[in-house]
Coordinates of C-alpha atoms and ligand atoms in Angstrom, one line a residue:
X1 CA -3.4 1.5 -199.5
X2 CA -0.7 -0.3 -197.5
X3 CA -2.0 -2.5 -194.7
X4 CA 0.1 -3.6 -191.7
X5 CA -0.4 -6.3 -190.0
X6 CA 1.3 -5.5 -186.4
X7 CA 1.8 -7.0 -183.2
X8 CA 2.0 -3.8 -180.7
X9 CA 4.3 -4.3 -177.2
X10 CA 2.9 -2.0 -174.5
X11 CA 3.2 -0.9 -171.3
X12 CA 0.1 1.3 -170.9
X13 CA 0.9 3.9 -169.2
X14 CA -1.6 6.1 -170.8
X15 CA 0.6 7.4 -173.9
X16 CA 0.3 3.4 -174.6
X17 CA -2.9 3.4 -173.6
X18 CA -3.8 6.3 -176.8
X19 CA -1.9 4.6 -179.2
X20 CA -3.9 1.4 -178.6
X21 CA -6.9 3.2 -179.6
X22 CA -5.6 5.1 -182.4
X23 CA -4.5 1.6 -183.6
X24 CA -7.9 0.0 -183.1
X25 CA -9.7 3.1 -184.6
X26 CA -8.2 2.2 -188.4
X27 CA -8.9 -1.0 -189.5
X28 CA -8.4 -0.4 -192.9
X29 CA -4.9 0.5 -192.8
X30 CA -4.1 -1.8 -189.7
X31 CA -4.4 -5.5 -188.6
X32 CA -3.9 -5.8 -184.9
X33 CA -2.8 -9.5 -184.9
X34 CA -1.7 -9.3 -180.6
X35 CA -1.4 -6.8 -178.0
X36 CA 1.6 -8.0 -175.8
X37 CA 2.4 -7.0 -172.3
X38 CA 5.4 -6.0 -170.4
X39 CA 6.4 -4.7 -167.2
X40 CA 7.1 -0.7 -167.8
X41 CA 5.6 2.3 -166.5
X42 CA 3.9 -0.2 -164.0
X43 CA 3.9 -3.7 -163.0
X44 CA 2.9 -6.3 -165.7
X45 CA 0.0 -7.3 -163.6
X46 CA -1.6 -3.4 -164.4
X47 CA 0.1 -3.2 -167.9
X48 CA -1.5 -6.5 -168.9
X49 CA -5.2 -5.2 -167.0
X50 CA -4.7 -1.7 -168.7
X51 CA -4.5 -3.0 -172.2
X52 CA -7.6 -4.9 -172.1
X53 CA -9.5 -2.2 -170.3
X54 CA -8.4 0.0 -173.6
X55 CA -10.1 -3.0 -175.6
X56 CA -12.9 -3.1 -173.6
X57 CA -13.4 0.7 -174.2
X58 CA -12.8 0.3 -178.4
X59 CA -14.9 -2.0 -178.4
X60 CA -13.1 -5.1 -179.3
X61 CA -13.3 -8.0 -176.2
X62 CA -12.3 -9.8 -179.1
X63 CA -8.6 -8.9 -179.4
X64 CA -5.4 -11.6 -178.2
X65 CA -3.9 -9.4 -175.0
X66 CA -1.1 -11.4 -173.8
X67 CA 1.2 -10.9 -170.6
X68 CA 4.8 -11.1 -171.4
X69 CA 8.3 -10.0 -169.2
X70 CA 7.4 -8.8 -165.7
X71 CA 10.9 -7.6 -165.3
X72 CA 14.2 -6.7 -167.7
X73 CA 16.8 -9.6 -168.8
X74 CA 18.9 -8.0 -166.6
X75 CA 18.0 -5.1 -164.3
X76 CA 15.7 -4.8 -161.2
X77 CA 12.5 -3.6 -162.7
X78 CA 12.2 0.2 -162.4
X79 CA 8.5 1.7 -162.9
X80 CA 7.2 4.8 -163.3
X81 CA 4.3 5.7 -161.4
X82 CA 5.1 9.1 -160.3
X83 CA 4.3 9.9 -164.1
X84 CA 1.6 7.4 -164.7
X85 CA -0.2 7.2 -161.8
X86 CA -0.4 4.4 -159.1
X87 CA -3.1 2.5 -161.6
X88 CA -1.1 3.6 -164.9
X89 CA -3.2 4.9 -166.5
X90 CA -4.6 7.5 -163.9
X91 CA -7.4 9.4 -165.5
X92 CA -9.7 7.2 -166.5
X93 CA -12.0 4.6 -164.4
X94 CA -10.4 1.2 -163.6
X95 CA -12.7 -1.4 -163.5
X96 CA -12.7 -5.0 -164.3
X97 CA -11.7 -5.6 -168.1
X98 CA -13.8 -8.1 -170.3
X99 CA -11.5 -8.4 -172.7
X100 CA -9.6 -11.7 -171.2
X101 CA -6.2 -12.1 -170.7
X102 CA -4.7 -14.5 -173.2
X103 CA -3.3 -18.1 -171.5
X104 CA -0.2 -18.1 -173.7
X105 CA 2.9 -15.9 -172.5
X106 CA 3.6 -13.2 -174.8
X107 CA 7.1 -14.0 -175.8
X108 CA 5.4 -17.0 -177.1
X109 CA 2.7 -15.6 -179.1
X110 CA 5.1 -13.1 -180.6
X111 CA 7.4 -16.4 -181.7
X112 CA 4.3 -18.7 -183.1
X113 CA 2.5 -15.6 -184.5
X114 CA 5.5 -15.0 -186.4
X115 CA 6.2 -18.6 -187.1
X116 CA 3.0 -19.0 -188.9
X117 CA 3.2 -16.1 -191.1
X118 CA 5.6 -15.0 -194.9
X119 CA 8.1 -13.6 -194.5
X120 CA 9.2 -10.3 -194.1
X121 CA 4.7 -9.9 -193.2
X122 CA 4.8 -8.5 -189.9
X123 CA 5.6 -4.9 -188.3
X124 CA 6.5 -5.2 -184.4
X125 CA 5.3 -2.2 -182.4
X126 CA 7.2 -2.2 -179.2
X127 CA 6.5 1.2 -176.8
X128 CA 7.6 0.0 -173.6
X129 CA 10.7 -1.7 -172.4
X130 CA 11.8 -3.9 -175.1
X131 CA 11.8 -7.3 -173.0
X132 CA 9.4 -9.6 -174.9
X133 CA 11.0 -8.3 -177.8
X134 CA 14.2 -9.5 -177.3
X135 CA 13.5 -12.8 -175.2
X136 CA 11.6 -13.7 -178.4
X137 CA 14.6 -13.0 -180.6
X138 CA 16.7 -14.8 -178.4
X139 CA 14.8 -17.8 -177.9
X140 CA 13.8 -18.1 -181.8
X141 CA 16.0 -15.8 -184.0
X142 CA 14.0 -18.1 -187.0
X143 CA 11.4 -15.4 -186.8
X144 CA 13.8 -12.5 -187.5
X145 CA 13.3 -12.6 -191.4
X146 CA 9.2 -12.7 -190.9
X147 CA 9.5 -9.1 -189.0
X148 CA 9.1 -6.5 -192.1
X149 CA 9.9 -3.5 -189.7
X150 CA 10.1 -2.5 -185.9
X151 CA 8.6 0.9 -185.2
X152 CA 9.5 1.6 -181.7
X153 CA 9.2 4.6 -179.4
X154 CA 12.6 5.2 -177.1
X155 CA 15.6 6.8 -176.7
X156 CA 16.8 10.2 -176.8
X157 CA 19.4 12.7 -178.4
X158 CA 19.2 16.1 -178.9
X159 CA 16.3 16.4 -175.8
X160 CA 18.5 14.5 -173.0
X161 CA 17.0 11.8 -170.7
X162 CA 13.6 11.6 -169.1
X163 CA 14.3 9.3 -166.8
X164 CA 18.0 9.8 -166.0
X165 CA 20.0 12.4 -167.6
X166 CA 20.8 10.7 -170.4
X167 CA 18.6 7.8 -171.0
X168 CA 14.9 7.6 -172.1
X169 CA 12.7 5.5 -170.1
X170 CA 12.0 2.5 -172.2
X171 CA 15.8 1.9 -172.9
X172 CA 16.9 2.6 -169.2
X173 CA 14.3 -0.1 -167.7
X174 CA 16.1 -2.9 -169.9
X175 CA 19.1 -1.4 -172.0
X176 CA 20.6 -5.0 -172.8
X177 CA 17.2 -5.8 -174.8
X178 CA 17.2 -3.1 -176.5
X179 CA 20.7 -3.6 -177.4
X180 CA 19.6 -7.2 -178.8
X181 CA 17.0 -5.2 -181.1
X182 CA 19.0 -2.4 -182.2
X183 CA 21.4 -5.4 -183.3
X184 CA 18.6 -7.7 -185.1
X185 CA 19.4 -6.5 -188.6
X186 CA 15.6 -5.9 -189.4
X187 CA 14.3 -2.5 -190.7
X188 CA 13.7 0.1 -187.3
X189 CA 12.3 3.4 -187.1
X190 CA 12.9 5.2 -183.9
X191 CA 10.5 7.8 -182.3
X192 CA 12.5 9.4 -179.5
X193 CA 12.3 11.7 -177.3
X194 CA 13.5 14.5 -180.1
X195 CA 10.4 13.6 -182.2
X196 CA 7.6 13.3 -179.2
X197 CA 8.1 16.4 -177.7
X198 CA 7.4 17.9 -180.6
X199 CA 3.7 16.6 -180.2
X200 CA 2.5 17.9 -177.3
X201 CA -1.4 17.4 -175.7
X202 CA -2.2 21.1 -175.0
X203 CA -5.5 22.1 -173.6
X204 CA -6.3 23.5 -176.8
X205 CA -6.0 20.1 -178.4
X206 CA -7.6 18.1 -175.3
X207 CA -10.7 20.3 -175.9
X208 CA -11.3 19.5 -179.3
X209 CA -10.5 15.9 -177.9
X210 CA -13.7 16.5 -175.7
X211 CA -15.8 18.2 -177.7
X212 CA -16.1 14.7 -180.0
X213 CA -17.9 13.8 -177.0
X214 CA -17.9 10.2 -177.4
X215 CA -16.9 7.7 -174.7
X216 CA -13.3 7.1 -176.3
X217 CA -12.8 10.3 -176.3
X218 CA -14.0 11.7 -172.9
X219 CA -11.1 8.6 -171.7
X220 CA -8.4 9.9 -173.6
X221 CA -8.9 13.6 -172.2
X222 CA -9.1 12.3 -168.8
X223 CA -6.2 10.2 -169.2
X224 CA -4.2 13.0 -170.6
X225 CA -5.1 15.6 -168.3
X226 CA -4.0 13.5 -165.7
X227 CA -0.7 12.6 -167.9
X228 CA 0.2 16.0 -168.9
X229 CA 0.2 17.7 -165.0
X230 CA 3.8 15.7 -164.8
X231 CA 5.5 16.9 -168.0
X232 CA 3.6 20.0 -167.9
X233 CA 5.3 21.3 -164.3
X234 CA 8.7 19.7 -165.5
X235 CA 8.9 20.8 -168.8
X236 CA 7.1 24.0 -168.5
X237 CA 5.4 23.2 -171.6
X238 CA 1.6 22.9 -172.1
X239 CA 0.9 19.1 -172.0
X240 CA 2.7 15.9 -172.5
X241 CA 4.2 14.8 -175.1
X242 CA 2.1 11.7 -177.4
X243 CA 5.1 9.5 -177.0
X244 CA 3.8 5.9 -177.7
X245 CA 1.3 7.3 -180.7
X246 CA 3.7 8.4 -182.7
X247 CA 4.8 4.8 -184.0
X248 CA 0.8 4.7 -185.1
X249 CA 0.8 7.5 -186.9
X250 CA 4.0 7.0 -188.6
X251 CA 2.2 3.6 -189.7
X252 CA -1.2 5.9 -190.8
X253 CA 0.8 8.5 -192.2
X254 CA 4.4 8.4 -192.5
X255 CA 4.5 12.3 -193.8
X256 CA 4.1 13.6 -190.7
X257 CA 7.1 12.4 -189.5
X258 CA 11.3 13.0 -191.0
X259 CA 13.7 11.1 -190.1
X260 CA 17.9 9.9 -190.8
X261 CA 19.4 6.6 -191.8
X262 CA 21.6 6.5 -188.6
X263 CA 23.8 4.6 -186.5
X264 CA 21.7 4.0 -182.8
X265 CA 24.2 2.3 -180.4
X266 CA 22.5 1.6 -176.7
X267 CA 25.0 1.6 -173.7
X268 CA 24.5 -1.4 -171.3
X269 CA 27.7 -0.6 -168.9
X270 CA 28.3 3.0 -167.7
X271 CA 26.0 3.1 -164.2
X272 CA 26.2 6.9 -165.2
X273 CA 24.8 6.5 -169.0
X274 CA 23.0 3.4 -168.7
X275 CA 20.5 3.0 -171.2
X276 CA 21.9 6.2 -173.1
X277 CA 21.2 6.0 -177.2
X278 CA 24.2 7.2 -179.3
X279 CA 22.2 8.6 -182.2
X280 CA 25.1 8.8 -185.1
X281 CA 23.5 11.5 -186.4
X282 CA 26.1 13.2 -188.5
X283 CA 27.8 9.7 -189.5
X284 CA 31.2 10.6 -187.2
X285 CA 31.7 6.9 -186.7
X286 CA 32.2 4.0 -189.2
X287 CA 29.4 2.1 -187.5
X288 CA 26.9 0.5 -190.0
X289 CA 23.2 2.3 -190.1
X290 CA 20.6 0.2 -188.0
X291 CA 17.6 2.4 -187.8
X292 CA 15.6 5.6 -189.3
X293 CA 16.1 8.1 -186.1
X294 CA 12.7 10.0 -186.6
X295 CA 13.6 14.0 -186.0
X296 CA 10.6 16.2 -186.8
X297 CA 6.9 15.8 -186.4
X298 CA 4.2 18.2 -187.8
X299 CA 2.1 18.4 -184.9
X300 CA -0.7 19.8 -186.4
X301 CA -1.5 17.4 -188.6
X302 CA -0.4 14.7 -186.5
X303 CA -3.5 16.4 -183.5
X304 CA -5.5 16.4 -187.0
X305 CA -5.2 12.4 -187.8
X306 CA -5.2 11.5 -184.1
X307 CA -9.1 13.5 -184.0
X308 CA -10.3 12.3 -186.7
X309 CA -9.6 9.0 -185.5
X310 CA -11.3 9.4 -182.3
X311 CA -14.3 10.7 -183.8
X312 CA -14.4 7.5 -185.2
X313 CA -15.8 5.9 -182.0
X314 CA -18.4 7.9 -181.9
X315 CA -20.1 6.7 -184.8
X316 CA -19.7 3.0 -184.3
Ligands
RIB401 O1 9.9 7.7 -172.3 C1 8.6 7.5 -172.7 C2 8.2 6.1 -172.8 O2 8.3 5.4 -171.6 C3 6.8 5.8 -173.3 O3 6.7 4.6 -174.0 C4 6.1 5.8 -172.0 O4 4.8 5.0 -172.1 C5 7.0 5.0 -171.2 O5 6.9 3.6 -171.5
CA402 CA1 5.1 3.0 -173.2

């Protein structure tokens, strides 16, 4: 069995907020070196809170949460609460987090952490603006040959924008970092838009989420109740889509998922495509292949890993 070790970039947001727990739920198959913090779907102040609050509830006060970028290299932050929820992760009770915040900034911890390890040793899981991502590369591109692989959630092609009409969320709050990724020369796999709206939380799947009837569980329904109202009445499609997850369960069980060798170009100009991904998908250009667009997702069995995971908690 493969075993990761991972440093996971978040912006909870409470499609984050899922993926931390399916992450913490399998320790066999993943090390969870860092939870880093950006500013995203909320402020950094609540990103930072709303990951340790999703520590607190697996169960590990132990785990390094470190606040990071509270706005993009070069924009004005842009949030997203009418989706999220003034708290961000809407749904679920906010209290004070034990889990403590971390002194070191995250950009930091991202450079020693990666410092100190082999090379070519660590995966980066970035599902919110890629900021710390790219400040880190920038301020020590020495750590690029310790990354093994980047599996990131963003963009979009054949499903359009979600936050413009052309642009996914995470790429239009800071287009000029995620440039600097798409450009770092290190293996990427992409879960965009086209893949995560394939994996939708329908009630159906939400109550067999309850039904576990464990604490961890009764969190994630009541997170994605609250998450799925937005999509739901936009989309007119029963639930949200699992957009953060997805990079976990690629990680878990990379069958689930197809994807392309392509060409992913972000655009950093156009005030009318900002933050657009060109997806090459049909090579049409000459441009050299920087990522693994993911395509298709077997929902089923992705619902069917992502249950079985949360039933975990119930027996710790
Ligand atoms: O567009 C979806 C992405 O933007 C997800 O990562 C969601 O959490 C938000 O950050
Ligand atoms: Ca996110």
């Amino acid at each position: 069995m493969t075993r990761h070790s991972l440093i996971i970039d978040c912006d909870p947001g409470q499609d984050d907020a899922i993926a931390l727990l399916l992450a913490l739920s399998s320790p066999d198959e993943l090390e969870v070196l860092g939870i880093t913090t950006v500013a995203g779907n909320v402020p950094l102040d609540l990103t930072q809170r709303n990951a340790r609050l999703m520590c607190d509830l697996a169960g590990r006060e132990d785990m390094k949460v470190h606040a990071g970028c509270d706005r993009p290299l070069v924009r004005d932050l842009i949030t997203a609460e009418n989706v999220h929820g003034s708290t961000g992760i809407d749904g679920v009770e906010i209290g004070t987090p034990r889990t403590p915040l971390q002194p070191q900034h995250a950009v930091d911890f991202i450079v020693d952490t990666l410092r100190g390890a082999a090379n070519e040793s660590i995966t980066l899981v970035p599902v919110g603006p890629l900021t710390n991502i790219a400040t880190a590369m920038n301020q020590a591109p020495d750590i690029l040959p310790k990354i093994r692989q980047i599996v990131m959630m963003g963009g979009a092609m054949r499903e359009g924008g979600n936050h413009s009409p052309s642009a996914e969320f995470n790429m239009l709050v800071d287009p000029h970092a995620a440039k600097i990724m798409f450009d770092c020369g290190r293996p990427i796999v992409t879960m965009g838009l086209d893949v995560s709206h394939q994996v939708l939380a329908s009630r159906a799947r939400v109550e067999r989420i309850r039904a576990l009837g464990n604490p961890v569980a009764d969190a994630a329904c009541g997170m994605l109740n609250f998450f799925s109202r937005h999509d739901s009445k936009k989309y007119g499609a029963d639930g949200a889509p699992l957009h953060d997850p997805c990079t976990i369960a690629w990680l878990l069980r990379p069958e689930i998922f197809q994807g392309k060798h392509c060409n992913i170009e972000v655009e950093t100009d156009s005030p009318l495509t900002l933050g657009h991904t060109a997806v090459d998908f049909w090579g049409v250009t000459d441009r050299a292949e920087n990522a693994v667009w993911m395509f298709k997702a077997d929902a089923d069995a992705f619902y069917e890993l992502l249950i079985e995971r949360l039933a975990r908690y119930g027996s710790a």
